[in-house]
Coordinates of C-alpha atoms in Angstrom, one line a residue:
M395 CA -0.4 0.0 0.0
A396 CA 1.4 3.0 -1.0
P397 CA 1.9 5.8 1.8
S398 CA -0.2 8.3 2.9
P399 CA 1.4 12.2 1.7
R400 CA 2.7 14.4 4.0
P401 CA 1.3 18.0 3.9
R402 CA 3.6 20.3 2.5
K403 CA 5.7 22.6 4.1
V404 CA 5.4 26.1 6.0
G405 CA 8.3 26.6 6.8
A406 CA 8.7 28.5 9.8
L407 CA 5.0 27.7 10.8
P408 CA 6.5 24.8 13.4
W409 CA 8.3 26.8 15.3
L410 CA 6.1 30.0 15.7
L411 CA 3.1 27.3 16.8
N412 CA 5.6 26.0 19.2
A413 CA 7.4 29.5 20.2
P414 CA 4.3 30.2 23.2
L415 CA 4.4 27.2 24.9
V416 CA 8.3 27.3 25.2
V417 CA 8.4 30.5 26.8
L418 CA 5.5 29.8 28.4
L419 CA 7.8 27.3 30.0
V420 CA 11.0 29.0 30.5
V421 CA 10.1 31.6 32.3
L422 CA 7.7 30.2 34.5
F423 CA 9.2 26.6 34.8
L424 CA 12.3 26.5 33.9
W425 CA 14.0 29.6 35.7
P426 CA 12.1 29.4 38.5
V427 CA 12.9 25.5 39.5
L428 CA 16.7 26.7 38.4
L429 CA 17.1 29.6 40.2
L430 CA 15.5 27.7 43.5
L431 CA 18.4 24.4 42.9
G432 CA 20.7 27.0 42.8
L433 CA 19.7 28.3 46.3
S434 CA 20.3 24.3 47.3
F435 CA 24.3 25.3 46.8
G436 CA 24.7 28.6 48.9
E437 CA 23.3 32.4 47.4
E438 CA 26.8 34.0 47.9
T439 CA 29.2 31.5 48.0
W440 CA 29.3 28.3 46.8
T441 CA 28.7 25.3 49.1
L442 CA 27.6 21.4 49.3
R443 CA 26.6 22.3 54.1
H444 CA 22.6 21.7 53.1
Y445 CA 23.5 18.6 51.8
A446 CA 25.4 17.5 54.4
R447 CA 22.9 18.7 56.6
L448 CA 20.7 16.7 54.6
L449 CA 23.5 13.5 55.5
E450 CA 24.0 14.1 59.1
V451 CA 20.0 15.1 60.5
P452 CA 18.0 11.7 61.3
L453 CA 14.9 13.6 60.7
Y454 CA 16.0 14.4 57.1
R455 CA 16.9 10.9 56.7
T456 CA 13.6 9.6 58.4
V457 CA 11.7 11.4 56.3
L458 CA 13.9 10.2 52.9
G459 CA 13.0 6.8 54.2
N460 CA 9.2 7.9 54.9
T461 CA 8.8 8.9 51.1
F462 CA 9.8 6.6 49.3
L463 CA 8.6 3.8 51.7
I464 CA 5.1 5.2 51.9
S465 CA 5.1 6.1 48.0
G466 CA 5.8 2.4 47.1
L467 CA 2.8 1.3 49.7
V468 CA 0.7 3.5 47.8
T469 CA 2.3 2.1 44.2
V470 CA 1.9 -1.5 45.1
L471 CA -1.9 -1.1 46.8
C472 CA -3.0 1.0 43.5
V473 CA -1.7 -2.1 41.3
I474 CA -3.1 -4.7 43.8
F475 CA -6.7 -2.7 43.7
S476 CA -6.3 -1.8 40.2
Y477 CA -6.3 -5.5 38.5
P478 CA -10.3 -7.0 39.7
V479 CA -11.2 -3.1 38.5
A480 CA -9.3 -3.4 34.9
Y481 CA -10.6 -7.0 35.0
L482 CA -14.5 -6.3 36.0
L483 CA -13.8 -3.2 32.5
A484 CA -12.6 -5.3 30.3
T485 CA -15.2 -8.9 30.7
V486 CA -18.9 -6.7 30.8
G487 CA -21.0 -5.6 28.2
D488 CA -20.7 -2.1 26.7
R489 CA -23.6 -0.6 28.4
T490 CA -22.5 -2.2 31.9
R491 CA -19.1 -0.9 31.1
K492 CA -20.2 2.3 30.7
I493 CA -22.2 2.3 34.4
L494 CA -18.7 1.4 35.8
F495 CA -16.5 4.2 34.3
V496 CA -18.4 6.9 35.5
M497 CA -18.0 5.0 38.8
V498 CA -13.5 5.3 38.0
L499 CA -13.8 8.6 36.3
L500 CA -16.1 10.9 39.0
P501 CA -13.9 10.2 41.6
F502 CA -10.6 10.3 39.3
W503 CA -12.6 14.5 37.9
T504 CA -13.3 15.0 41.2
S505 CA -11.4 17.6 43.5
A506 CA -8.1 15.2 45.0
L507 CA -9.3 17.6 48.2
V508 CA -12.5 17.3 48.3
R509 CA -12.0 13.5 48.1
T510 CA -9.6 13.9 51.1
A511 CA -12.6 15.9 52.6
A512 CA -14.7 13.2 52.6
W513 CA -12.6 10.1 53.5
I514 CA -11.1 12.5 57.1
V515 CA -15.2 12.4 57.9
I516 CA -15.6 8.3 56.9
L517 CA -12.2 7.5 59.1
Q518 CA -12.0 10.0 61.9
R519 CA -12.6 9.0 64.9
N520 CA -16.2 9.7 65.6
G521 CA -16.9 9.2 62.0
I522 CA -18.6 6.6 59.3
L523 CA -16.4 3.8 59.8
N524 CA -16.4 4.0 63.5
S525 CA -19.5 3.8 64.0
V526 CA -20.4 0.9 61.4
L527 CA -18.0 -1.0 63.2
Q528 CA -18.8 -0.1 67.0
S529 CA -23.1 -1.0 66.5
T530 CA -22.1 -3.9 65.3
G531 CA -20.3 -5.1 68.2
L532 CA -16.7 -5.7 65.8
T533 CA -14.5 -2.8 68.2
D534 CA -15.7 -1.8 71.4
A535 CA -13.8 1.1 71.1
P536 CA -13.1 3.8 68.1
V537 CA -10.1 3.3 66.3
A538 CA -7.5 5.2 64.5
F539 CA -7.7 5.2 60.9
I540 CA -6.4 8.7 60.3
Y541 CA -3.6 10.8 61.3
N542 CA -0.9 7.8 60.7
L543 CA -0.3 5.7 58.3
S544 CA -3.0 3.8 57.5
G545 CA -4.9 7.3 57.2
V546 CA -2.3 8.3 54.2
L547 CA -2.1 5.1 52.5
I548 CA -6.2 4.9 52.2
G549 CA -6.1 8.7 51.3
M550 CA -3.4 8.5 48.6
T551 CA -4.6 5.4 47.0
H552 CA -8.0 6.7 46.7
V553 CA -7.0 9.4 45.0
L554 CA -4.2 8.2 42.9
M555 CA -5.4 4.5 42.4
P556 CA -6.9 6.1 38.9
F557 CA -3.8 6.0 37.3
V558 CA -3.1 2.1 37.6
V559 CA -7.0 1.0 36.6
L560 CA -7.2 3.0 32.9
P561 CA -3.9 2.2 32.0
L562 CA -4.4 -1.5 33.2
Y563 CA -7.7 -1.5 31.0
A564 CA -5.7 -0.7 28.0
A565 CA -3.7 -3.3 28.4
F566 CA -6.4 -6.3 29.7
R567 CA -7.7 -5.4 26.1
S568 CA -5.6 -5.4 24.1
I569 CA -5.0 -9.7 25.7
D570 CA -5.8 -11.6 22.4
A571 CA -9.1 -13.6 23.7
S572 CA -7.5 -17.0 22.3
L573 CA -4.6 -16.8 24.3
V574 CA -6.9 -17.8 27.1
L575 CA -8.8 -19.8 25.9
A576 CA -5.9 -21.9 23.9
A577 CA -4.0 -22.1 27.5
Q578 CA -7.6 -23.5 29.2
S579 CA -7.9 -25.6 26.6
L580 CA -5.2 -27.7 27.5
G581 CA -5.8 -27.6 31.2
A582 CA -4.5 -24.7 32.7
S583 CA -6.1 -23.7 36.1
S584 CA -7.2 -19.9 36.4
L585 CA -4.1 -19.3 38.8
S586 CA -1.8 -20.5 35.8
V587 CA -3.5 -18.3 33.4
M588 CA -3.5 -14.9 35.2
R589 CA 0.5 -16.0 36.0
R590 CA 0.9 -17.0 32.6
V591 CA -0.5 -15.3 30.5
I592 CA -2.2 -12.4 31.7
L593 CA 0.0 -10.4 33.6
P594 CA 3.2 -11.2 31.4
L595 CA 0.8 -9.0 28.9
T596 CA -0.8 -6.7 31.0
A597 CA 2.5 -5.6 32.7
P598 CA 3.2 -2.5 30.0
G599 CA 0.4 -0.7 31.6
V600 CA 0.7 -2.0 35.2
I601 CA 4.3 -0.4 34.7
A602 CA 2.7 2.3 33.2
G603 CA 0.5 3.1 35.6
A604 CA 2.8 2.4 38.5
T605 CA 4.7 5.1 37.4
I606 CA 2.7 7.6 37.5
V607 CA 1.3 6.2 40.4
F608 CA 5.1 7.1 42.6
M609 CA 6.1 10.0 40.5
N610 CA 3.3 12.0 41.7
A611 CA 3.5 9.8 45.3
I612 CA 6.6 11.2 46.1
G613 CA 6.1 14.6 45.9
Y614 CA 2.4 14.6 46.7
Y615 CA 1.5 17.4 50.1
I616 CA -2.5 17.7 50.3
T617 CA -3.2 14.5 51.4
P618 CA -0.8 13.0 53.8
A619 CA -0.8 16.6 55.3
L620 CA -4.0 15.9 56.2
M621 CA -4.7 12.7 56.8
G622 CA -1.1 11.7 58.2
G623 CA 1.1 12.3 61.5
P624 CA 4.3 13.8 62.3
G625 CA 5.5 10.1 61.8
Q626 CA 4.5 10.4 58.1
T627 CA 6.2 13.7 57.0
L628 CA 6.4 13.5 53.7
I629 CA 9.7 15.6 51.9
S630 CA 7.3 17.7 50.3
M631 CA 5.8 19.0 53.5
L632 CA 9.8 19.3 54.7
I633 CA 9.9 21.7 51.7
A634 CA 7.1 24.0 52.9
Q635 CA 7.5 24.0 56.5
N636 CA 11.3 24.8 55.4
I637 CA 9.3 27.7 53.8
N638 CA 6.8 29.0 55.8
V639 CA 8.5 28.1 59.2
D640 CA 12.0 28.0 58.9
L641 CA 12.6 30.6 56.8
N642 CA 15.5 28.0 55.2
W643 CA 15.2 28.4 51.7
G644 CA 18.8 26.4 50.8
L645 CA 17.5 23.7 52.3
A646 CA 14.4 23.5 51.0
A647 CA 16.3 24.3 48.1
A648 CA 18.6 21.1 48.5
L649 CA 15.3 19.0 49.2
S650 CA 13.8 19.8 46.4
V651 CA 17.2 19.0 44.7
V652 CA 16.9 15.6 45.8
L653 CA 12.8 14.9 45.1
L654 CA 13.7 16.2 41.5
V655 CA 15.8 14.3 40.2
A656 CA 14.6 11.2 42.3
T657 CA 11.5 12.2 39.9
L658 CA 13.4 12.5 36.9
I659 CA 15.7 8.7 37.1
I660 CA 12.0 7.4 37.3
F661 CA 11.5 9.8 34.2
V662 CA 14.0 9.1 31.7
A663 CA 14.2 5.2 32.9
F664 CA 10.9 4.9 31.7
Q665 CA 10.9 7.3 28.5
R666 CA 14.4 5.2 27.7
A667 CA 12.7 1.9 28.5
F668 CA 9.7 1.8 26.5
G669 CA 9.3 5.5 25.5
L670 CA 7.0 8.8 26.7
D671 CA 3.9 7.1 24.6
K672 CA 3.0 4.7 26.6
L673 CA 3.8 6.4 29.5
F674 CA 0.0 8.2 28.7
S675 CA -1.3 6.2 27.0
G676 CA -1.2 3.1 29.1
G677 CA 1.4 1.2 27.2
G678 CA -1.6 -1.4 26.1
G679 CA -0.3 -3.8 23.2
R680 CA -0.8 -3.8 19.6
G681 CA -4.7 -4.8 19.8
A682 CA -5.9 -8.2 19.4
S683 CA -8.6 -9.7 17.0
Q684 CA -10.7 -11.3 19.5
P685 CA -10.4 -9.1 22.9
F686 CA -9.9 -10.4 26.0
G687 CA -13.3 -11.3 27.6
V688 CA -15.1 -11.1 24.7
H689 CA -15.7 -14.6 24.7
G690 CA -15.8 -18.0 27.3
R691 CA -17.7 -18.0 30.6
R692 CA -16.1 -17.2 33.8
S693 CA -14.7 -19.4 35.9
G694 CA -15.2 -19.5 39.8
G695 CA -11.5 -17.6 39.8
G696 CA -13.2 -15.3 37.2
W697 CA -16.4 -14.4 39.5
V698 CA -14.0 -14.2 43.0
T699 CA -12.0 -11.1 40.6
V700 CA -15.1 -9.5 39.6
A701 CA -16.6 -9.3 42.7
C702 CA -13.5 -7.9 44.5
G703 CA -13.9 -5.5 41.4
M704 CA -17.0 -4.3 42.5
L705 CA -16.2 -3.4 46.3
V706 CA -13.4 -1.6 45.3
L707 CA -15.3 0.2 42.8
L708 CA -17.9 0.8 45.8
V709 CA -15.2 2.4 47.2
L710 CA -13.6 4.7 44.9
I711 CA -17.2 6.4 44.3
A712 CA -18.7 6.3 48.3
P713 CA -16.8 9.0 49.6
I714 CA -18.4 10.5 46.7
I715 CA -22.1 10.2 47.5
L716 CA -21.3 10.3 51.9
V717 CA -20.6 14.3 51.1
F718 CA -24.5 14.8 50.2
P719 CA -25.8 13.9 53.3
M720 CA -22.9 15.4 55.4
A721 CA -23.7 18.4 53.6
A722 CA -27.1 18.6 54.0
S723 CA -27.2 17.6 57.6
N724 CA -28.4 20.0 60.5
S725 CA -25.9 19.4 63.2
P726 CA -22.9 21.5 64.2
F727 CA -20.9 17.7 64.3
L728 CA -19.8 16.1 61.5
Q729 CA -21.8 12.4 62.2
F730 CA -23.4 9.7 60.5
P731 CA -25.7 9.0 59.4
P732 CA -27.0 12.7 60.0
P733 CA -29.8 13.4 63.4
S734 CA -31.8 15.6 61.4
Y735 CA -31.4 17.3 57.9
S736 CA -31.4 21.1 56.2
L737 CA -29.2 23.7 54.3
R738 CA -28.5 25.1 56.5
W739 CA -24.6 24.8 55.2
F740 CA -25.2 25.8 52.0
E741 CA -26.6 28.5 53.4
N742 CA -23.7 29.7 55.3
F743 CA -21.6 28.9 52.1
F744 CA -23.8 32.0 50.2
A745 CA -23.5 33.5 52.6
D746 CA -19.8 34.3 54.3
P747 CA -18.0 36.6 52.1
K748 CA -15.4 34.6 52.3
W749 CA -16.5 30.9 50.8
I750 CA -18.1 33.7 48.1
R751 CA -14.7 35.6 47.5
S752 CA -13.3 32.6 46.9
I753 CA -15.1 31.5 44.5
W754 CA -14.7 34.5 42.6
N755 CA -10.9 35.0 43.1
S756 CA -10.9 30.7 41.8
L757 CA -12.9 31.6 38.6
K758 CA -10.3 34.9 38.4
A759 CA -7.1 32.5 38.1
A760 CA -9.2 30.0 36.0
S761 CA -10.6 33.0 33.4
V762 CA -6.6 33.5 33.0
A763 CA -5.6 29.8 33.1
V764 CA -7.8 28.0 30.3
P765 CA -7.7 30.2 27.6
L766 CA -4.2 30.8 27.7
S767 CA -3.5 27.2 28.0
L768 CA -6.0 26.3 25.7
V769 CA -4.3 28.4 23.0
I770 CA -1.0 27.5 23.4
G771 CA -1.6 23.8 24.0
T772 CA -3.0 23.6 21.3
A773 CA -1.0 25.4 18.5
A774 CA 2.0 23.0 20.3
A775 CA 0.0 20.4 19.8
I776 CA 0.2 21.2 15.8
G777 CA 3.8 22.5 15.8
V778 CA 5.2 19.0 17.2
S779 CA 3.3 17.0 15.2
R780 CA 4.9 19.5 12.4
A781 CA 8.8 19.1 13.6
T782 CA 11.1 17.0 12.6
P783 CA 11.2 13.4 13.7
R784 CA 14.4 14.6 15.7
L785 CA 13.5 17.2 17.4
R786 CA 9.8 16.1 18.4
P787 CA 10.7 13.9 20.9
W788 CA 13.0 16.6 23.0
L789 CA 9.6 19.1 21.7
E790 CA 7.3 16.4 24.0
T791 CA 9.5 16.2 26.7
F792 CA 10.2 19.1 27.4
F793 CA 6.4 20.2 26.9
V794 CA 5.1 17.4 29.9
L795 CA 7.7 18.2 31.8
P796 CA 5.2 20.4 34.2
M797 CA 3.1 17.5 34.9
V798 CA 6.5 14.4 36.3
V799 CA 8.0 17.6 38.4
P800 CA 6.0 17.6 42.1
V801 CA 4.2 20.5 42.2
I802 CA 5.4 22.0 45.1
I803 CA 8.4 22.5 43.3
L804 CA 7.6 24.4 41.1
G805 CA 5.4 26.6 43.8
V806 CA 8.2 27.8 46.3
G807 CA 9.9 28.1 42.9
L808 CA 7.4 31.0 41.6
Y809 CA 7.2 32.4 44.8
Y810 CA 10.7 33.1 45.2
L811 CA 10.6 34.5 41.5
L812 CA 7.5 36.4 42.0
A813 CA 7.8 37.7 45.4
P814 CA 10.6 40.3 45.0
L815 CA 8.9 41.5 41.8
G816 CA 5.2 42.4 44.2
M817 CA 3.3 40.1 42.1
L818 CA 1.9 38.2 44.8
G819 CA -1.9 38.2 46.2
N820 CA -3.1 38.1 42.8
P821 CA -5.7 35.6 41.1
Y822 CA -4.1 36.3 37.8
T823 CA -0.8 35.4 38.7
L824 CA -2.0 32.6 40.4
G825 CA -4.2 31.7 36.8
L826 CA -0.8 32.5 34.6
A827 CA 1.5 29.7 37.1
Q828 CA -1.6 27.4 36.7
S829 CA -1.5 27.6 32.9
V830 CA 2.0 25.7 33.4
L831 CA 0.1 22.8 34.9
C832 CA -2.5 23.1 32.4
A833 CA -1.1 23.6 29.0
P834 CA 0.8 20.0 29.0
Y835 CA -3.0 18.3 29.4
V836 CA -4.2 20.6 26.8
F837 CA -0.9 19.3 24.3
I838 CA -1.5 16.2 25.1
T839 CA -5.6 16.0 24.4
V840 CA -4.7 17.1 21.0
R841 CA -1.9 15.8 20.1
A842 CA -3.5 12.7 20.1
A843 CA -6.9 13.9 18.4
L844 CA -4.2 15.4 15.8
K845 CA -2.9 11.8 15.1
G846 CA -6.6 10.7 14.3
F847 CA -6.9 13.4 11.7
D848 CA -6.0 12.4 8.0
P849 CA -3.3 14.4 6.6
T850 CA -4.3 14.3 3.2
L851 CA -7.5 16.5 3.9
E852 CA -5.1 19.5 4.6
L853 CA -3.1 19.0 1.8
A854 CA -6.3 18.6 -0.2
A855 CA -6.9 22.6 0.7
L856 CA -3.9 23.6 0.5
N857 CA -3.1 22.4 -2.6
L858 CA -7.0 24.0 -3.7
G859 CA -5.7 27.6 -2.5
A860 CA -6.5 27.1 1.1
S861 CA -4.5 30.3 3.4
W862 CA -3.3 28.2 6.0
G863 CA -5.6 29.5 9.0
T864 CA -8.4 28.7 6.1
M865 CA -7.5 25.1 6.3
F866 CA -7.2 24.5 10.0
R867 CA -10.2 26.7 10.6
R868 CA -13.0 24.6 8.3
V869 CA -11.0 21.4 7.7
M870 CA -8.4 20.6 11.0
L871 CA -10.7 22.8 14.2
P872 CA -13.4 21.0 12.9
A873 CA -11.7 17.5 13.5
I874 CA -9.5 17.8 16.4
L875 CA -12.7 19.9 17.8
P876 CA -13.7 17.2 20.8
G877 CA -9.6 17.1 21.7
I878 CA -9.3 20.5 21.8
V879 CA -12.5 20.3 24.6
A880 CA -11.6 17.8 26.1
G881 CA -8.2 19.5 27.0
A882 CA -10.0 22.7 27.8
V883 CA -12.0 20.6 30.4
F884 CA -9.0 18.9 31.7
A885 CA -7.0 22.3 32.6
F886 CA -10.8 23.4 34.1
I887 CA -10.3 20.8 36.6
Q888 CA -6.7 21.5 37.1
S889 CA -7.2 25.2 37.4
F890 CA -10.4 25.2 40.0
D891 CA -8.5 22.5 41.7
D892 CA -5.2 23.6 42.4
V893 CA -4.0 24.0 46.1
V894 CA -0.2 24.0 46.6
L895 CA 0.0 26.6 44.4
A896 CA -2.5 28.9 45.8
L897 CA -1.1 27.9 49.1
F898 CA 2.2 30.1 48.1
L899 CA 0.9 32.6 45.4
T900 CA -2.3 33.9 47.0
N901 CA -3.1 35.8 50.4
V902 CA -6.1 35.9 52.7
R903 CA -8.0 38.4 50.3
S904 CA -6.4 36.5 47.4
R905 CA -7.0 32.5 48.7
T906 CA -9.2 30.5 45.8
L907 CA -11.6 28.2 46.9
P908 CA -9.2 25.0 47.4
R909 CA -7.0 27.0 49.6
A910 CA -10.0 28.3 52.1
M911 CA -10.9 24.2 52.2
Y912 CA -7.9 23.3 52.8
E913 CA -7.3 26.1 55.6
G914 CA -10.5 24.8 57.1
M915 CA -9.7 20.9 57.3
A916 CA -5.4 22.3 58.7
H917 CA -7.4 23.1 61.5
E918 CA -10.6 22.1 62.6
I919 CA -13.4 21.1 60.0
D920 CA -16.4 23.0 59.5
P921 CA -19.4 21.6 58.0
T922 CA -19.7 24.1 55.2
I923 CA -16.7 21.9 53.8
N924 CA -19.0 19.6 53.1
A925 CA -21.3 22.2 51.6
A926 CA -18.4 23.2 49.6
S927 CA -17.1 20.0 49.2
A928 CA -20.9 19.1 47.3
L929 CA -20.9 22.0 45.6
I930 CA -17.7 20.9 43.8
I931 CA -18.5 17.7 43.1
L932 CA -22.2 19.3 41.2
L933 CA -19.5 21.6 39.0
T934 CA -17.7 18.6 38.0
V935 CA -20.5 16.2 37.3
A936 CA -22.4 19.7 35.2
I937 CA -18.8 19.7 33.2
L938 CA -18.5 16.0 32.5
V939 CA -22.0 15.0 31.5
A940 CA -21.2 19.2 28.9
N941 CA -18.3 17.5 27.9
L942 CA -20.1 14.0 26.6
I943 CA -23.4 15.7 25.4
L944 CA -20.8 18.1 23.7
S945 CA -18.4 14.4 22.0
R946 CA -22.0 13.3 21.0
R947 CA -22.9 15.8 18.9
N948 CA -19.4 16.5 16.7
A949 CA -19.6 12.2 16.6
H950 CA -22.8 12.7 15.0
G951 CA -22.5 15.8 13.7

């Protein structure tokens, strides 16, 4: 078959399209991070004393060990609990699969802060879980599920597990069912099929998901800070403490170097072994003539796995659902089931200027972050698709780096850069900083949409005399619009959910809704936070439904 014709060269266009995102990342990502890392070697004279202190002080060695231990445990738990869910998704009918996917994606899209708040309500001493255990007689006294290792593991696993479920599901769907049937016909038990066929074939999906989870976990800040105790202090929390409490920039910078180097080693190792595409696509196989789970009946082990998968899905969705009765409770205390119901906490939310101002500040930040990231992310995706094969992987790697580097490092670096310029305490400045985090999501979604765009359509339009702008508006834009819309949704949720950048770049008057919620949860949980959480969940659902409706209209149009 003859190769598809390539679009004609457009001169400097790829450079022009890539330039805005390159400039943004150099100014607001690379430069502040490098400034921060330079502080680790001293402000006036070159020194290694900060690194020596990391090795000498037992506390820092303990925190480093805790960070990697907890990150490893969370990664293992995510993989273990994701297998039955991915198996279940891969072996049910299309209609059932859509319903089950909602149970996976709704927590995935819902604010991590909201999910953490829900788990605090469930796991605290007078929370839902302890109430159930005591009422059934399984325990005589409340069990400490929170502010310890168990709380951190539960909270972080719940937040990060979808990153394994999605690529693992793709890996399951790429398995050829004939391989499983052949193994069974040769007398292999369910355990043997799992060990010798399924595990090896789903390994790429597991590795991709586990890599994403581990890179996120070692730089995680919000969940361990709210659900852990002193024994679960992580590197990110120690960085923030050295900035906000001890005012030790050099030591915070040295800790940032350790965290950054560990993250980049993992990222580079995966990229060299598997390629950048598989990190975000899940490492699925080539596809299968007979997709896994389509043919054959379930074995006894299969039914057990299905039951486990349903149980895990219920645990995934339960914190999201339980927010609503808690938000409608009339009690000034966090108790379940509520003794009576009212809308007092919603009324309190809309009557308190603090909450209303925080909503407006969040929307102001998003009004900068979303349009900016949408334009430059889309432009960069088109520019990379037209770059030379040698330059393309370098650009792709640079553009997704903000998704890899722990956000605590970016937050501290931007604080160090912008504070002397008097640019802190402004929601629009926060939105500009958030665009660094949002643009890579737009870039990835639009890049994926472009891979399905037929280049002959572009070539035909250009050969018929259309300018590149006309071709883009009438030919390319309608084809990649679903990817652009998905990128906009990702960008808005990323901006609206941001806590870490808001903690460093805003003040009391310019704080966003997530920062206001975080500050309330860090001291004493005001039931108004449950009302705020319920509203955020409803906003997330509305965005997802709108995105689904637009996608269907584009598909049928």
